[in-house]
Coordinates of C-alpha atoms in Angstrom, one line a residue:
Chain A
M214 CA 128.8 -107.5 -153.2
N215 CA 131.1 -109.7 -155.2
A216 CA 131.0 -109.1 -159.0
V217 CA 132.3 -112.5 -159.7
E218 CA 131.8 -115.5 -157.4
V219 CA 133.3 -118.9 -158.4
R220 CA 132.6 -122.0 -156.4
D221 CA 134.4 -125.3 -157.1
L222 CA 134.3 -124.8 -160.8
A223 CA 135.6 -127.7 -162.8
K224 CA 135.8 -128.4 -166.5
T225 CA 136.8 -131.5 -168.3
Y226 CA 136.7 -131.3 -172.1
R227 CA 135.3 -134.1 -174.2
N228 CA 138.8 -135.1 -175.2
G229 CA 139.5 -135.8 -171.5
V230 CA 141.6 -132.7 -170.8
E231 CA 141.0 -131.5 -167.3
A232 CA 141.3 -127.8 -167.8
L233 CA 139.9 -126.8 -164.4
R234 CA 140.0 -129.1 -161.3
G235 CA 137.7 -127.1 -158.9
I236 CA 138.6 -123.5 -158.4
S237 CA 137.0 -121.0 -156.1
F238 CA 137.5 -117.3 -155.9
E239 CA 135.7 -113.9 -155.6
A240 CA 136.3 -110.6 -157.2
G241 CA 134.8 -107.6 -155.3
S242 CA 132.9 -104.9 -157.2
G243 CA 135.0 -102.2 -158.6
S244 CA 138.2 -104.2 -158.3
V245 CA 140.7 -105.5 -160.8
F246 CA 141.2 -109.2 -160.3
G247 CA 144.1 -111.0 -162.0
L248 CA 144.1 -114.7 -162.9
L249 CA 147.7 -115.4 -163.3
G250 CA 149.2 -118.6 -164.6
P251 CA 151.4 -120.2 -167.3
N252 CA 149.9 -121.1 -170.7
G253 CA 147.7 -124.2 -170.3
A254 CA 146.8 -123.5 -166.7
G255 CA 143.1 -123.1 -167.4
K256 CA 142.7 -119.3 -167.5
T257 CA 140.9 -119.1 -170.9
T258 CA 138.6 -122.0 -169.9
A259 CA 137.7 -120.1 -166.7
V260 CA 136.9 -116.9 -168.6
R261 CA 134.9 -118.7 -171.3
I262 CA 132.7 -120.3 -168.6
L263 CA 132.2 -117.0 -166.9
C264 CA 131.3 -115.4 -170.2
T265 CA 128.7 -118.1 -170.9
L266 CA 130.6 -119.5 -173.9
S267 CA 131.4 -122.8 -172.2
S268 CA 129.6 -124.9 -169.6
P269 CA 131.2 -126.1 -166.4
T270 CA 131.4 -129.8 -165.8
S271 CA 130.6 -129.2 -162.1
G272 CA 130.6 -126.3 -159.6
S273 CA 129.0 -122.9 -160.1
A274 CA 129.7 -119.3 -160.8
R275 CA 127.8 -116.0 -160.6
V276 CA 128.7 -112.9 -162.5
A277 CA 127.1 -109.6 -161.6
G278 CA 124.8 -111.6 -159.3
H279 CA 123.6 -114.0 -162.1
D280 CA 124.3 -117.7 -162.5
V281 CA 126.4 -118.3 -165.6
V282 CA 124.5 -121.5 -166.5
R283 CA 120.9 -120.7 -165.5
E284 CA 120.8 -117.0 -166.3
R285 CA 123.0 -116.7 -169.4
R286 CA 121.1 -113.8 -170.9
R287 CA 121.3 -111.7 -167.7
V288 CA 125.0 -112.4 -167.5
Q289 CA 125.5 -111.5 -171.2
E290 CA 123.8 -108.2 -170.6
N291 CA 126.1 -107.3 -167.8
I292 CA 129.5 -108.3 -169.1
G293 CA 132.1 -107.2 -171.6
Y294 CA 134.2 -109.9 -173.1
V295 CA 137.6 -109.2 -174.7
A296 CA 139.0 -112.5 -176.0
Q297 CA 142.6 -113.5 -176.3
G298 CA 143.7 -112.2 -179.7
S299 CA 141.8 -109.4 -181.5
T300 CA 138.2 -110.2 -182.7
V301 CA 137.5 -107.0 -184.6
D302 CA 136.0 -107.3 -188.0
P303 CA 138.8 -106.3 -190.4
E304 CA 136.5 -105.3 -193.3
A305 CA 134.6 -102.8 -191.2
T306 CA 135.9 -99.5 -189.9
G307 CA 136.6 -98.9 -186.2
R308 CA 133.4 -97.0 -185.8
E309 CA 131.3 -99.6 -187.5
N310 CA 132.8 -102.3 -185.3
L311 CA 132.0 -100.3 -182.2
M312 CA 128.5 -99.3 -183.4
L313 CA 127.5 -102.9 -184.2
Q314 CA 128.8 -104.2 -180.9
G315 CA 126.8 -101.4 -179.2
R316 CA 123.6 -102.1 -181.1
L317 CA 123.8 -105.8 -180.2
Q318 CA 124.4 -104.9 -176.6
R319 CA 121.2 -102.9 -176.7
V320 CA 122.6 -99.4 -176.3
S321 CA 120.0 -97.0 -177.6
R322 CA 120.8 -95.4 -180.9
D323 CA 121.1 -91.8 -179.6
A324 CA 123.3 -92.8 -176.7
L325 CA 125.4 -95.0 -178.9
D326 CA 126.6 -92.2 -181.3
E327 CA 127.8 -90.1 -178.4
R328 CA 129.3 -93.1 -176.6
A329 CA 131.2 -94.2 -179.7
D330 CA 132.6 -90.8 -180.2
R331 CA 133.7 -90.5 -176.6
L332 CA 135.3 -94.0 -176.6
L333 CA 137.1 -93.5 -179.9
A334 CA 138.5 -90.2 -178.6
S335 CA 139.6 -91.6 -175.3
F336 CA 141.4 -94.5 -176.9
G337 CA 143.1 -92.2 -179.4
L338 CA 141.3 -93.8 -182.3
T339 CA 139.3 -90.7 -183.5
E340 CA 141.5 -90.2 -186.5
A341 CA 141.4 -93.8 -187.6
A342 CA 137.8 -94.3 -186.7
D343 CA 136.5 -94.3 -190.3
R344 CA 139.3 -96.3 -191.8
R345 CA 139.0 -100.1 -192.2
V346 CA 140.4 -102.0 -189.3
Q347 CA 142.6 -104.2 -191.6
G348 CA 145.0 -101.3 -191.7
Y349 CA 145.2 -100.9 -187.9
S350 CA 148.3 -101.8 -185.9
G351 CA 148.2 -104.6 -183.4
G352 CA 148.0 -102.0 -180.6
M353 CA 145.2 -100.1 -182.3
K354 CA 143.1 -103.2 -182.8
R355 CA 143.6 -104.1 -179.1
K356 CA 142.3 -100.7 -178.1
L357 CA 139.3 -101.1 -180.3
D358 CA 138.7 -104.5 -178.7
L359 CA 138.7 -102.8 -175.3
A360 CA 136.4 -100.0 -176.5
M361 CA 134.0 -102.6 -177.9
G362 CA 134.2 -104.5 -174.6
V363 CA 133.0 -101.5 -172.6
V364 CA 130.7 -99.8 -175.2
H365 CA 127.6 -100.7 -173.3
G366 CA 129.0 -99.8 -169.8
P367 CA 129.2 -103.4 -168.5
R368 CA 129.4 -104.1 -164.8
V369 CA 132.1 -106.8 -165.3
L370 CA 134.8 -106.7 -168.0
F371 CA 136.6 -109.9 -168.9
L372 CA 140.0 -109.6 -170.5
D373 CA 141.7 -112.7 -171.7
E374 CA 145.4 -112.0 -172.1
P375 CA 144.9 -108.4 -173.0
T376 CA 148.4 -107.7 -174.1
T377 CA 149.7 -111.0 -175.5
G378 CA 151.3 -110.5 -178.9
L379 CA 151.8 -106.8 -178.5
D380 CA 155.1 -105.0 -178.7
P381 CA 156.3 -103.4 -175.4
E382 CA 155.2 -99.9 -176.3
A383 CA 151.7 -101.1 -177.3
R384 CA 151.5 -103.1 -174.1
R385 CA 152.3 -100.1 -172.0
S386 CA 149.7 -98.1 -173.8
V387 CA 147.1 -100.8 -173.3
W388 CA 148.0 -100.8 -169.6
R389 CA 147.5 -97.1 -169.4
E390 CA 144.1 -97.4 -171.0
L391 CA 143.1 -100.1 -168.6
T392 CA 144.1 -98.2 -165.6
R393 CA 142.2 -95.2 -166.9
L394 CA 139.1 -97.3 -167.6
T395 CA 139.0 -98.9 -164.2
R396 CA 139.2 -95.4 -162.8
E397 CA 136.6 -93.8 -165.0
E398 CA 134.0 -96.5 -165.4
E399 CA 132.3 -98.3 -162.5
L400 CA 133.7 -101.5 -163.5
T401 CA 135.0 -104.8 -162.2
V402 CA 137.8 -106.2 -164.3
L403 CA 138.8 -109.8 -164.4
L404 CA 141.9 -110.3 -166.4
T405 CA 144.0 -113.3 -167.2
T406 CA 147.7 -113.0 -168.0
H407 CA 150.9 -115.0 -168.0
Y408 CA 152.9 -111.8 -167.6
M409 CA 153.9 -111.4 -163.9
E410 CA 154.5 -107.7 -164.4
E411 CA 151.0 -107.2 -165.9
A412 CA 149.3 -109.0 -163.0
D413 CA 151.4 -107.1 -160.5
L414 CA 150.8 -103.7 -162.1
L415 CA 147.1 -103.9 -162.8
S416 CA 145.5 -106.1 -160.2
G417 CA 144.5 -105.4 -156.7
R418 CA 144.1 -109.1 -156.1
V419 CA 145.4 -112.1 -157.9
A420 CA 144.9 -115.8 -158.0
I421 CA 147.6 -118.0 -159.3
L422 CA 146.4 -120.8 -161.4
D423 CA 148.4 -123.9 -162.1
A424 CA 147.2 -127.0 -164.0
G425 CA 143.6 -126.2 -163.3
R426 CA 144.0 -125.4 -159.6
I427 CA 144.5 -122.2 -157.6
V428 CA 147.8 -122.5 -155.9
A429 CA 148.0 -119.0 -154.3
R430 CA 145.8 -116.0 -153.9
G431 CA 146.0 -112.6 -152.3
S432 CA 147.3 -109.1 -153.2
P433 CA 150.5 -109.1 -155.2
D434 CA 152.4 -107.4 -152.5
G435 CA 151.1 -109.7 -149.8
L436 CA 152.0 -112.8 -151.8
K437 CA 155.5 -111.6 -152.4
S438 CA 156.1 -110.6 -148.8
D439 CA 154.9 -114.1 -147.8
I440 CA 158.0 -115.4 -149.5
R441 CA 160.8 -115.0 -147.1
G442 CA 164.2 -114.0 -148.3
D443 CA 165.6 -112.8 -151.7
R444 CA 166.8 -114.2 -154.9
V445 CA 170.5 -114.1 -155.9
T446 CA 171.6 -114.8 -159.4
V447 CA 175.3 -115.7 -159.9
E448 CA 177.2 -115.8 -163.2
L449 CA 180.6 -117.5 -163.1
E450 CA 183.7 -116.8 -165.2
D451 CA 183.8 -120.5 -166.1
E452 CA 180.2 -121.5 -167.0
D453 CA 181.2 -125.2 -167.0
R454 CA 181.6 -125.1 -163.3
T455 CA 178.1 -123.8 -162.5
E456 CA 177.0 -127.2 -161.3
E457 CA 179.9 -127.4 -158.9
A458 CA 179.1 -123.9 -157.6
G459 CA 175.6 -125.0 -156.9
T460 CA 176.8 -127.7 -154.6
V461 CA 179.0 -125.2 -152.8
L462 CA 176.1 -122.8 -152.2
R463 CA 173.7 -125.5 -151.0
G464 CA 176.2 -126.2 -148.2
L465 CA 175.9 -122.6 -146.8
D466 CA 173.6 -121.8 -143.9
S467 CA 172.3 -118.6 -145.5
V468 CA 171.2 -120.4 -148.7
V469 CA 167.8 -122.1 -148.6
D470 CA 168.1 -123.6 -152.0
A471 CA 170.2 -123.2 -155.2
A472 CA 169.5 -124.3 -158.7
T473 CA 171.4 -124.1 -162.0
D474 CA 170.0 -123.3 -165.3
P475 CA 171.9 -125.2 -167.9
E476 CA 170.6 -123.1 -170.8
S477 CA 171.7 -119.7 -169.5
G478 CA 174.6 -121.1 -167.4
L479 CA 173.3 -119.0 -164.5
L480 CA 173.0 -120.1 -160.9
H481 CA 169.8 -119.1 -159.0
A482 CA 169.9 -119.1 -155.2
H483 CA 167.1 -118.5 -152.7
V484 CA 168.7 -116.8 -149.6
T485 CA 167.2 -115.8 -146.3
H486 CA 168.7 -112.3 -146.3
G487 CA 170.1 -110.9 -149.5
A488 CA 172.4 -108.1 -148.3
R489 CA 174.1 -110.4 -145.7
A490 CA 174.2 -113.5 -147.9
V491 CA 175.9 -112.0 -151.0
P492 CA 179.3 -111.4 -149.4
D493 CA 179.2 -114.9 -147.8
L494 CA 178.2 -116.4 -151.0
V495 CA 180.9 -114.8 -153.1
A496 CA 183.6 -115.6 -150.5
A497 CA 182.6 -119.3 -150.4
L498 CA 182.7 -119.5 -154.1
E499 CA 186.2 -117.8 -154.3
R500 CA 187.4 -120.2 -151.6
S501 CA 186.5 -123.1 -153.9
G502 CA 188.4 -121.5 -156.7
L503 CA 185.3 -120.3 -158.6
T504 CA 185.6 -116.8 -160.0
V505 CA 182.4 -114.9 -159.9
A506 CA 181.7 -112.7 -163.0
E507 CA 178.4 -111.2 -161.8
V508 CA 176.0 -111.2 -158.9
A509 CA 172.5 -109.8 -158.9
L510 CA 170.2 -109.5 -156.0
S511 CA 166.4 -109.3 -156.5
R512 CA 163.3 -109.1 -154.4
P513 CA 160.8 -111.9 -154.9
T514 CA 158.4 -111.6 -157.8
L515 CA 155.1 -113.3 -158.4
E516 CA 157.1 -115.8 -160.4
D517 CA 158.8 -116.7 -157.2
V518 CA 155.4 -117.1 -155.6
Y519 CA 154.5 -119.5 -158.3
L520 CA 157.8 -121.3 -158.1
E521 CA 157.4 -121.7 -154.3
A522 CA 153.8 -123.0 -154.7
T523 CA 154.5 -125.4 -157.6
G524 CA 158.2 -126.1 -157.7
Q525 CA 158.5 -125.1 -161.3
T526 CA 158.8 -122.0 -163.3
F527 CA 156.1 -120.6 -165.6
E528 CA 158.0 -121.7 -168.7
E529 CA 158.5 -125.3 -167.5
A530 CA 154.8 -125.5 -166.6
A531 CA 153.7 -124.2 -170.0
E532 CA 155.9 -126.6 -171.7
A533 CA 154.6 -129.5 -169.6
A534 CA 151.1 -128.5 -170.3
G535 CA 151.9 -128.4 -174.0
D536 CA 149.0 -126.9 -175.9
G537 CA 146.5 -128.8 -173.7
E538 CA 144.3 -125.9 -173.1
D539 CA 144.1 -124.8 -176.7
A540 CA 143.4 -128.4 -177.7
G541 CA 140.6 -128.5 -175.2
V542 CA 139.0 -125.3 -176.3
R543 CA 138.9 -126.5 -179.9
A544 CA 137.6 -129.9 -179.1
Chain B
M298 CA 112.6 -108.4 -174.2
S299 CA 110.7 -111.0 -176.1
R300 CA 112.4 -113.3 -178.5
L301 CA 110.7 -111.9 -181.5
L302 CA 111.5 -108.3 -180.6
R303 CA 115.1 -109.2 -180.1
F304 CA 115.2 -110.9 -183.4
A305 CA 113.7 -107.9 -185.1
R306 CA 116.2 -105.5 -183.5
D307 CA 119.3 -107.5 -184.2
L308 CA 118.5 -108.7 -187.8
G309 CA 119.0 -105.2 -189.4
P310 CA 122.5 -104.5 -188.1
L311 CA 123.7 -108.0 -188.7
Y312 CA 122.3 -108.1 -192.2
L313 CA 124.0 -104.8 -193.0
R314 CA 127.2 -106.2 -191.8
E315 CA 126.9 -109.0 -194.4
V316 CA 126.0 -106.6 -197.1
R317 CA 128.9 -104.3 -196.2
Y318 CA 131.3 -107.3 -196.4
S319 CA 130.0 -108.3 -199.9
L320 CA 130.4 -104.7 -201.1
R321 CA 133.9 -104.2 -199.7
I322 CA 135.6 -107.3 -201.0
R323 CA 136.2 -106.1 -204.5
A324 CA 137.0 -109.4 -206.1
Y325 CA 133.8 -110.9 -204.6
L326 CA 131.7 -108.1 -205.9
V327 CA 133.1 -108.2 -209.4
M328 CA 132.9 -112.0 -209.6
S329 CA 129.3 -112.0 -208.4
I330 CA 128.3 -109.6 -211.2
V331 CA 130.5 -110.9 -214.1
Q332 CA 130.1 -114.6 -213.5
P333 CA 126.4 -114.9 -214.2
I334 CA 126.8 -112.8 -217.4
L335 CA 129.7 -114.9 -218.5
W336 CA 127.8 -118.1 -217.9
L337 CA 124.8 -117.0 -219.8
I338 CA 126.9 -116.0 -222.8
L339 CA 129.1 -119.2 -222.7
F340 CA 126.4 -121.7 -222.1
G341 CA 124.0 -119.9 -224.5
Q342 CA 126.5 -120.0 -227.3
L343 CA 127.8 -123.5 -226.5
F344 CA 124.4 -125.2 -226.4
G345 CA 122.7 -122.9 -228.9
A346 CA 122.2 -125.6 -231.5
V347 CA 120.5 -127.9 -228.9
G348 CA 117.7 -125.5 -228.7
R349 CA 116.6 -126.5 -232.2
L350 CA 115.7 -130.0 -231.1
P351 CA 111.9 -130.6 -231.1
E352 CA 111.9 -131.3 -227.3
F353 CA 112.6 -127.5 -226.7
E354 CA 109.4 -125.5 -226.6
D355 CA 111.1 -122.1 -226.0
A356 CA 111.8 -119.6 -228.8
T357 CA 115.6 -120.0 -228.4
Y358 CA 117.9 -122.0 -226.2
L359 CA 118.8 -118.8 -224.4
A360 CA 115.2 -118.3 -223.4
F361 CA 115.2 -121.9 -222.1
L362 CA 118.5 -121.4 -220.3
T363 CA 117.7 -118.0 -218.6
P364 CA 115.6 -119.3 -215.7
G365 CA 117.9 -122.3 -215.3
L366 CA 121.0 -120.1 -215.0
A367 CA 119.4 -117.9 -212.4
V368 CA 118.9 -121.0 -210.3
M369 CA 122.4 -122.3 -211.1
T370 CA 124.0 -119.0 -210.0
A371 CA 121.8 -119.0 -206.9
S372 CA 123.0 -122.5 -206.0
W373 CA 126.7 -121.6 -206.3
S374 CA 126.7 -118.4 -204.5
S375 CA 124.5 -119.5 -201.6
A376 CA 126.2 -122.8 -201.2
Y377 CA 129.3 -120.9 -200.1
A378 CA 127.5 -118.9 -197.5
G379 CA 129.0 -121.1 -194.8
M380 CA 132.4 -119.8 -195.7
G381 CA 131.5 -116.6 -194.0
V382 CA 130.6 -118.5 -190.8
I383 CA 134.0 -120.1 -190.8
R384 CA 135.7 -116.8 -191.4
D385 CA 133.9 -115.4 -188.4
L386 CA 134.7 -118.4 -186.3
D387 CA 138.4 -118.2 -187.1
R388 CA 138.5 -114.5 -186.3
G389 CA 136.8 -115.0 -183.0
I390 CA 133.9 -112.8 -184.1
F391 CA 131.4 -115.6 -183.5
D392 CA 132.4 -116.0 -179.9
R393 CA 132.5 -112.3 -179.3
L394 CA 128.9 -112.1 -180.6
L395 CA 127.8 -115.1 -178.6
A396 CA 128.9 -113.5 -175.4
T397 CA 126.3 -110.7 -176.0
P398 CA 122.5 -111.1 -175.6
V399 CA 122.2 -111.0 -179.4
S400 CA 119.3 -113.0 -180.8
R401 CA 120.7 -116.3 -181.9
T402 CA 118.1 -116.6 -184.6
A403 CA 119.1 -113.2 -186.0
L404 CA 122.7 -114.3 -186.0
I405 CA 122.2 -117.0 -188.6
G406 CA 119.0 -115.5 -190.0
A407 CA 120.9 -112.5 -191.2
R408 CA 123.1 -114.8 -193.3
G409 CA 120.1 -116.4 -195.0
L410 CA 118.6 -113.0 -195.7
H411 CA 121.9 -111.9 -197.2
S412 CA 122.1 -115.1 -199.4
A413 CA 118.6 -114.5 -200.7
T414 CA 119.4 -110.9 -201.5
V415 CA 122.6 -111.7 -203.4
V416 CA 120.9 -114.5 -205.5
M417 CA 118.0 -112.2 -206.3
L418 CA 120.3 -109.5 -207.5
Q419 CA 122.2 -112.0 -209.6
A420 CA 119.0 -113.4 -211.0
L421 CA 118.1 -109.8 -212.0
I422 CA 121.5 -109.4 -213.7
I423 CA 120.8 -112.6 -215.6
L424 CA 117.4 -111.6 -216.6
G425 CA 118.7 -108.2 -217.7
T426 CA 121.5 -109.7 -219.8
A427 CA 119.1 -112.1 -221.4
F428 CA 116.7 -109.3 -222.2
A429 CA 119.6 -107.4 -223.8
L430 CA 120.4 -110.5 -225.8
G431 CA 116.8 -110.6 -227.2
V432 CA 115.0 -112.9 -224.8
R433 CA 111.5 -111.9 -224.0
P434 CA 109.7 -113.8 -221.2
P435 CA 106.3 -115.0 -222.4
G436 CA 105.2 -114.9 -218.7
G437 CA 106.1 -111.1 -218.5
L438 CA 106.5 -109.6 -215.1
E439 CA 104.9 -112.7 -213.5
G440 CA 107.6 -114.7 -215.1
V441 CA 110.3 -112.4 -213.7
A442 CA 108.8 -112.8 -210.3
A443 CA 108.7 -116.6 -210.6
V444 CA 112.4 -116.7 -211.5
L445 CA 113.3 -114.4 -208.6
A446 CA 111.2 -116.5 -206.2
A447 CA 112.8 -119.7 -207.4
A448 CA 116.3 -118.3 -207.0
A449 CA 115.6 -116.7 -203.6
L450 CA 114.0 -119.9 -202.2
L451 CA 116.8 -122.1 -203.4
G452 CA 119.4 -119.6 -202.3
A453 CA 117.9 -119.3 -198.9
A454 CA 117.8 -123.1 -198.7
F455 CA 121.4 -123.7 -199.7
G456 CA 122.4 -120.7 -197.6
G457 CA 120.9 -122.5 -194.6
A458 CA 122.4 -125.9 -195.4
S459 CA 125.8 -124.3 -196.0
T460 CA 125.6 -122.4 -192.7
G461 CA 124.6 -125.5 -190.8
L462 CA 127.4 -127.6 -192.4
A463 CA 130.0 -124.9 -191.6
L464 CA 129.0 -125.0 -187.9
V465 CA 129.6 -128.8 -188.0
V466 CA 132.8 -129.0 -190.0
R467 CA 134.3 -125.6 -188.9
K468 CA 137.2 -126.0 -191.4
E469 CA 137.6 -124.0 -194.6
E470 CA 139.2 -126.8 -196.6
T471 CA 136.6 -129.4 -195.7
M472 CA 133.8 -127.0 -196.4
L473 CA 135.2 -126.2 -199.9
A474 CA 135.7 -129.8 -200.8
L475 CA 132.2 -130.9 -199.6
T476 CA 130.4 -128.0 -201.3
N477 CA 132.1 -128.6 -204.6
F478 CA 131.4 -132.3 -204.3
L479 CA 127.7 -131.8 -203.5
V480 CA 126.6 -128.9 -205.7
L481 CA 127.9 -129.9 -209.1
P482 CA 126.0 -133.2 -209.3
L483 CA 122.8 -131.4 -208.1
L484 CA 123.2 -129.0 -211.0
F485 CA 123.7 -131.6 -213.6
L486 CA 121.0 -133.9 -212.3
S487 CA 118.4 -131.4 -213.2
S488 CA 116.7 -129.9 -216.3
L489 CA 118.8 -126.8 -215.9
L490 CA 120.7 -127.2 -219.2
I491 CA 118.5 -129.6 -221.1
T492 CA 114.9 -130.7 -220.9
R493 CA 113.9 -133.7 -218.8
E494 CA 112.8 -135.5 -222.0
L495 CA 116.4 -135.5 -223.3
M496 CA 117.9 -136.8 -220.0
P497 CA 118.7 -140.5 -219.6
E498 CA 115.8 -142.0 -217.8
W499 CA 117.7 -142.7 -214.5
M500 CA 118.8 -139.1 -214.4
A501 CA 115.4 -137.8 -215.1
R502 CA 114.0 -140.0 -212.3
M503 CA 116.6 -138.7 -209.9
A504 CA 115.9 -135.1 -210.9
A505 CA 112.4 -135.4 -209.5
F506 CA 114.0 -135.5 -206.0
N507 CA 116.4 -132.7 -206.7
P508 CA 115.6 -129.3 -205.1
V509 CA 117.6 -127.6 -207.9
D510 CA 115.2 -129.2 -210.4
W511 CA 112.2 -128.1 -208.4
A512 CA 113.5 -124.5 -208.6
V513 CA 114.3 -124.8 -212.3
T514 CA 110.9 -126.4 -213.2
F515 CA 109.0 -123.8 -211.1
G516 CA 111.0 -120.8 -212.3
R517 CA 110.8 -121.9 -216.0
A518 CA 107.1 -122.5 -215.8
G519 CA 106.6 -119.0 -214.5
F520 CA 109.0 -117.6 -217.1
R521 CA 107.0 -119.3 -219.9
G522 CA 103.8 -117.9 -218.5
Q523 CA 102.4 -121.4 -217.8
G524 CA 100.9 -120.1 -214.6
W525 CA 102.1 -120.6 -211.0
S526 CA 99.3 -123.0 -210.3
A527 CA 100.6 -125.6 -212.8
Y528 CA 103.8 -125.9 -210.8
G529 CA 102.5 -125.4 -207.3
T530 CA 103.9 -128.8 -206.2
E531 CA 107.5 -127.7 -207.0
L532 CA 107.0 -124.4 -205.3
L533 CA 105.6 -126.2 -202.2
L534 CA 108.4 -128.7 -202.2
L535 CA 111.0 -126.0 -202.5
A536 CA 109.5 -124.0 -199.6
L537 CA 109.5 -127.1 -197.5
F538 CA 113.1 -127.8 -198.4
A539 CA 114.2 -124.3 -197.5
A540 CA 112.4 -124.6 -194.2
T541 CA 114.0 -128.0 -193.5
C542 CA 117.5 -126.6 -194.3
W543 CA 116.9 -123.8 -191.8
I544 CA 115.6 -126.1 -189.1
L545 CA 118.8 -128.2 -189.6
A546 CA 120.9 -125.0 -189.5
G547 CA 119.3 -124.0 -186.3
R548 CA 119.9 -127.4 -184.8
S549 CA 123.5 -127.4 -185.8
F550 CA 123.9 -123.9 -184.3
A551 CA 122.3 -125.1 -181.1
R552 CA 124.7 -128.0 -181.0
F553 CA 127.6 -125.7 -181.8
R554 CA 126.7 -123.5 -178.8
R555 CA 126.7 -126.6 -176.5
R556 CA 130.1 -127.8 -177.9
E557 CA 132.0 -126.9 -174.7

């Protein structure tokens, strides 16, 4: 059975922002499903609808077998929701936060004590458990958020940008906890992220969201291998001639496309076969009197999948969307 | 699980959370205790001479002032109850709770209960201080009960109104400005500091429609031992007002939940 089923879900906010323009996907029970996209793509809107906090304009969705509009309470009983940004109560201790969440999620009192102890221990928070949360580090707060999200043993856990704003070390630690959780608990996880690496590492399946539409879906490996060829990044001795080098490369048979990045002064080329293309590429540039300072070859990433589907990078898309999604949520 | 059962289960933990918050914010705690005492002493001293006017039937101005100040303190502290709602909104706590099956009534009811508790404790502090300063309520224990009831009812009412308003404006600055703007006139358009006989006629007439004045009138009558029955109208009006505030708070909460 699918833990999450989304059919033609659309959401237009009152201020006219079309956050979702009809998305459909399923997440199978016990899987980790990643909703990947740049800021403003509609990820948070989707999660808020699935967690009953927002209503769709059209379309439908079922979570743990229940309709998110008609059976809100049943959905709420079966989900854990970890919002973007920590939502712990800073004036309460870690344990108090966890216990309150557990009580409100109807965990019986006896079971709750034991469950809280176990969760605090497994998230490495036992020592800090009886201290007020306002003194916690960002990573500790995030772990507490996660513990609170699963305190009642939900069937589906929603994680909205679980590691945004964390330093790299805290991020890795949250990733470890998530991997452990999905292994230990019988849990379906739906996470949103704008970090390619995160989606790649944690999810069995991903859907890439762009401007309220799903532009690609599948397993991370499958999506990447669908993109033929490799990426070559070239840095010239003379940055001012990058544009000229782009023109040279576009003339080569082995190069599918080449683009210059005026900010970094780098040249990005999409080639059919990396190992064979690189020598050709360098030779062609040298023939035109352009000295190559550095060449890097990389396998496609999910970002390339996105680029291929939408013709723009994540950063460009986020910039174009502005704070549209945030504005919509607050409206 | 029935609605009522869910309410009963969730009210306790949510109420304790509010209590915990009040106890842990040191400045809040100290202010809540010191302010009523300070007001009683300052106002009691400042207007002491007024009490000698023939319109005052109480032994001293302080005795006249005591029930009024309990109501005034109740108005202030509960009128800011909505700030807690905004705090929780900003921290994402509200949404986190709304994604659980928690009783929606308990979610805001706990705040009303907390408001009522705080103002009753503050009223007790005022009564205690007044007692220490030599005020003896002619109404005895019944008088104490009347003052507590007046403070609790008005506190619950303002707590509800403030919660409802917070869910509509959702901004701290707006909330502060509106509350200051609304509460102060209500306090002065009442017989809190002077008798109705001494008020300009237009003010006295407006006071008759002012919930703060209902609470003062009812609390003071009990304090003087004039008997609850003599001021049953005010008690009834106050109860109706509190109920209306909470119905409006409930509506504003329902509207808030449908905002997206």
